[in-house]
Amino acid sequence: MKENSKKEKIIIIDFGSQVTKLIARRVRELGVFSEVLTLKDLKRIKDFNKIKGIILSGGPATVTVKNFPNIPSRIFLLNIPILGICYGLQLIAINFGGKVKSGRKRREFGRAILLKKNSSLLTKNFYKTNKNYVWMSHQDIVYKLPKYFKKIASTKESPYTIIENKFKKIYGIQFHPEVTHTKNGKILIKNFLFKICKMKKNWKITSEKERIIKNIKNKVKNNKVVCALSGGVDSSVVALLINKAIKKNLVCIMVDTGLMRKNEFKLTYQLFKKKYKLNVKLINASKIFYKKLTNIINPERKRKIIGNLFIKIFEKESKKIKNVKYLAQGTLYPDIIESRSATGSKSSKIKSHHNVGGLPKKMNLKLIEPLREFFKDEVRQLGKSVGLSREIIKKHPFPGPGLAIRIIGKITPEKIKILQEADNIFINELIKDKLYEKIWQAYTALLPVKTVGVMGDSRTYEYICLIRAVKSEDGMTADYFNFSKEFLDKISNKIINGVIGVNRVVYDITSKPPSTIELE
Ligand code: XMP
């Protein structure tokens, strides 16, 4: 990743921990610009002028073997404050003559009690008494303190849980201050940024808006940009930002797959065309999508068919527009972090995102990704600052393949209609009862079985509608939402009475893991 060399910042060297991106989040929440870089990126940096602090993340590697990912020793001579977290602490220890061993018996996963041993700038205001609860995830431990370092805190199993070399401004923490399970963890990061690195607050998402717009203007000049607009938060923010930068040279293409929620496509089209006055081309492709999905049951095949068809149609339509040079995408920062390997090892590479937005490279268009430095909640704030309506900003995530992966088994236009009606009732009731914004994602799905019921005096034989609602921070893990019995009663009643084709409603009470949020 190209690092931004113009701004004072903290850099985070990613050794492949699953929670590295949380470090970046915490730093930005504290009002300081930060970037996550790989070791390779670090080795390429020539000018360290704007780098005011370096954080070394955790990771799956161990320093107890011959070849381990290490930072170049010159970095320790730059006089830039360094904070090592977990593997980062072990790296610091080994580089300064400490000793680390694999501690199978002494490994710590989950909550541990941290005991204060000495005072430090890093731990100012961190403890209430002389102990604190922290979140651990490690197998190796530092068992010999490196020379000129001081022990600041320990747990029962790891004697050197926090260490410091005050003179060199190098600090190490064995636990994870970036996760919320560590009580007051953010205070440690805050102390590192402001007391040790002496950073000033320089990051506010809304002040980034003008910079993004200027960058787009400079990059695109008088060329044309195409953008696939779905009406979700990301593509909507991308379209509005680009529109602010280049106005008439942006063409948004909306491909109606017929797999969206009730009226969603129509409303999005009207909003962007009439309210925001964007140049939007609407392509009705539902017939071809239905046709290609006939008799397809396998979820992965459904996803592939939809993804490929979407790309084909988008490509065909954008070829009709003259002088297009750029393709705009709503790639977010977590997508960038997750889809590249931190250390070059295969083990730390997380699955690439399964997003229909992943448009083809062979289109020969250059990419613009105005959101590639931002997290989802930052994108929502950006959306607010470009005047995006609250309904879109607060919209639950919706998967690229749409309702196709919420109709389990074969897809038919009749089933889509049933599902759209049920979903519409469910979502409207959530909004009415002020529950919608308390939930990460809610939807209805149609199960591929019919069961017997009785309505009036007649026997019915109809589909089962499943409702799902989960709480989550990032979609990686999720807990099912605890509705009141009254709400469940109301929903069941409204769906059965309002939707022809459904005679049974069930609530999915599984969390992720072991289930996923979507059913397919
Ligand atoms: P799962 O089902 O894997 O979903 O727990 C996690 C989050 O990702 C969304 N999702 C998708 N989003 N294209 C997308 O853009 C997809 O193919 C896709 N599949 C799942 C899902 O809705 C949830 O928010």
Short mmCIF file of N, CA, C and O and ligand atoms in Angstrom, two decimals, residues 303 351 354-356 397-401 405-406 440-441 475 512 516-518 520, ligand 1:
data_model
loop_
_atom_site.label_atom_id
_atom_site.label_comp_id
_atom_site.label_asym_id
_atom_site.label_seq_id
_atom_site.Cartn_x
_atom_site.Cartn_y
_atom_site.Cartn_z
N ARG A 303 -24.29 -17.46 -6.26
CA ARG A 303 -23.41 -16.29 -6.10
C ARG A 303 -22.59 -16.05 -7.37
O ARG A 303 -22.46 -14.92 -7.82
N LYS A 351 -10.08 -14.37 3.77
CA LYS A 351 -10.79 -14.49 2.49
C LYS A 351 -11.01 -13.13 1.82
O LYS A 351 -11.28 -12.14 2.50
N HIS A 354 -16.49 -11.19 -0.72
CA HIS A 354 -17.42 -11.71 -1.71
C HIS A 354 -18.40 -10.61 -2.10
O HIS A 354 -19.52 -10.56 -1.66
N ASN A 355 -17.90 -9.68 -2.91
CA ASN A 355 -18.73 -8.54 -3.20
C ASN A 355 -18.96 -8.39 -4.70
O ASN A 355 -18.03 -8.41 -5.47
N VAL A 356 -20.22 -8.20 -5.07
CA VAL A 356 -20.53 -7.99 -6.48
C VAL A 356 -19.83 -6.74 -6.99
O VAL A 356 -19.49 -6.61 -8.15
N PRO A 397 -26.64 -3.56 6.22
CA PRO A 397 -25.92 -4.12 5.06
C PRO A 397 -26.83 -5.07 4.28
O PRO A 397 -27.72 -5.70 4.86
N PHE A 398 -26.59 -5.10 2.99
CA PHE A 398 -27.39 -5.98 2.12
C PHE A 398 -26.42 -6.71 1.20
O PHE A 398 -25.56 -6.08 0.59
N PRO A 399 -26.52 -8.03 1.09
CA PRO A 399 -25.50 -8.75 0.32
C PRO A 399 -25.63 -8.51 -1.19
O PRO A 399 -26.75 -8.34 -1.69
N GLY A 400 -24.51 -8.51 -1.89
CA GLY A 400 -24.51 -8.33 -3.33
C GLY A 400 -25.52 -9.24 -4.05
O GLY A 400 -26.28 -8.77 -4.90
N PRO A 401 -25.54 -10.55 -3.75
CA PRO A 401 -26.47 -11.43 -4.46
C PRO A 401 -27.94 -11.24 -4.06
O PRO A 401 -28.82 -11.89 -4.60
N ILE A 405 -29.97 -15.22 -2.10
CA ILE A 405 -29.38 -16.08 -1.06
C ILE A 405 -30.25 -16.08 0.21
O ILE A 405 -29.87 -16.59 1.24
N ARG A 406 -31.43 -15.47 0.06
CA ARG A 406 -32.40 -15.54 1.17
C ARG A 406 -33.62 -16.36 0.78
O ARG A 406 -34.58 -16.47 1.53
N TRP A 440 -27.92 -4.66 13.85
CA TRP A 440 -26.92 -4.57 12.78
C TRP A 440 -27.54 -4.93 11.44
O TRP A 440 -27.34 -4.28 10.43
N GLN A 441 -28.33 -6.02 11.46
CA GLN A 441 -28.91 -6.50 10.21
C GLN A 441 -30.16 -7.31 10.50
O GLN A 441 -30.16 -8.14 11.42
N GLY A 475 -19.89 -7.52 11.56
CA GLY A 475 -20.34 -8.62 10.72
C GLY A 475 -19.48 -9.88 10.85
O GLY A 475 -19.83 -10.92 10.31
N LYS A 512 -23.43 -16.00 15.29
CA LYS A 512 -22.30 -16.26 14.38
C LYS A 512 -21.01 -16.14 15.17
O LYS A 512 -20.77 -15.06 15.71
N THR A 516 -23.70 -18.37 10.01
CA THR A 516 -23.31 -17.10 9.41
C THR A 516 -24.53 -16.18 9.47
O THR A 516 -25.62 -16.63 9.84
N ILE A 517 -24.34 -14.93 9.12
CA ILE A 517 -25.49 -14.01 9.17
C ILE A 517 -26.49 -14.38 8.08
O ILE A 517 -27.67 -14.55 8.33
N GLU A 518 -25.99 -14.52 6.86
CA GLU A 518 -26.88 -14.96 5.77
C GLU A 518 -27.05 -16.47 5.86
O GLU A 518 -26.23 -17.16 6.46
N GLU A 520 -27.22 -18.51 3.16
CA GLU A 520 -26.49 -19.22 2.09
C GLU A 520 -25.17 -18.54 1.81
O GLU A 520 -25.06 -17.32 1.95
P1 XMP B 1 -22.05 -13.87 6.55
O1 XMP B 1 -23.28 -14.48 5.97
O2 XMP B 1 -20.77 -14.34 5.89
O3 XMP B 1 -22.15 -12.31 6.22
O4 XMP B 1 -22.00 -14.00 8.05
C1 XMP B 1 -21.38 -11.30 6.81
C2 XMP B 1 -21.82 -9.97 6.23
O5 XMP B 1 -21.52 -9.93 4.83
C3 XMP B 1 -22.71 -9.73 4.07
N1 XMP B 1 -22.60 -10.55 2.85
C4 XMP B 1 -22.29 -10.05 1.64
N2 XMP B 1 -22.08 -8.79 1.23
N3 XMP B 1 -21.75 -9.57 -0.98
C5 XMP B 1 -21.81 -8.56 -0.09
O6 XMP B 1 -21.65 -7.40 -0.49
C6 XMP B 1 -21.95 -10.86 -0.65
O7 XMP B 1 -21.87 -11.76 -1.47
C7 XMP B 1 -22.25 -11.10 0.74
N4 XMP B 1 -22.51 -12.24 1.44
C8 XMP B 1 -22.73 -11.87 2.74
C9 XMP B 1 -23.83 -10.21 4.97
O8 XMP B 1 -25.08 -9.64 4.60
C10 XMP B 1 -23.32 -9.75 6.33
O9 XMP B 1 -23.55 -8.37 6.53
#
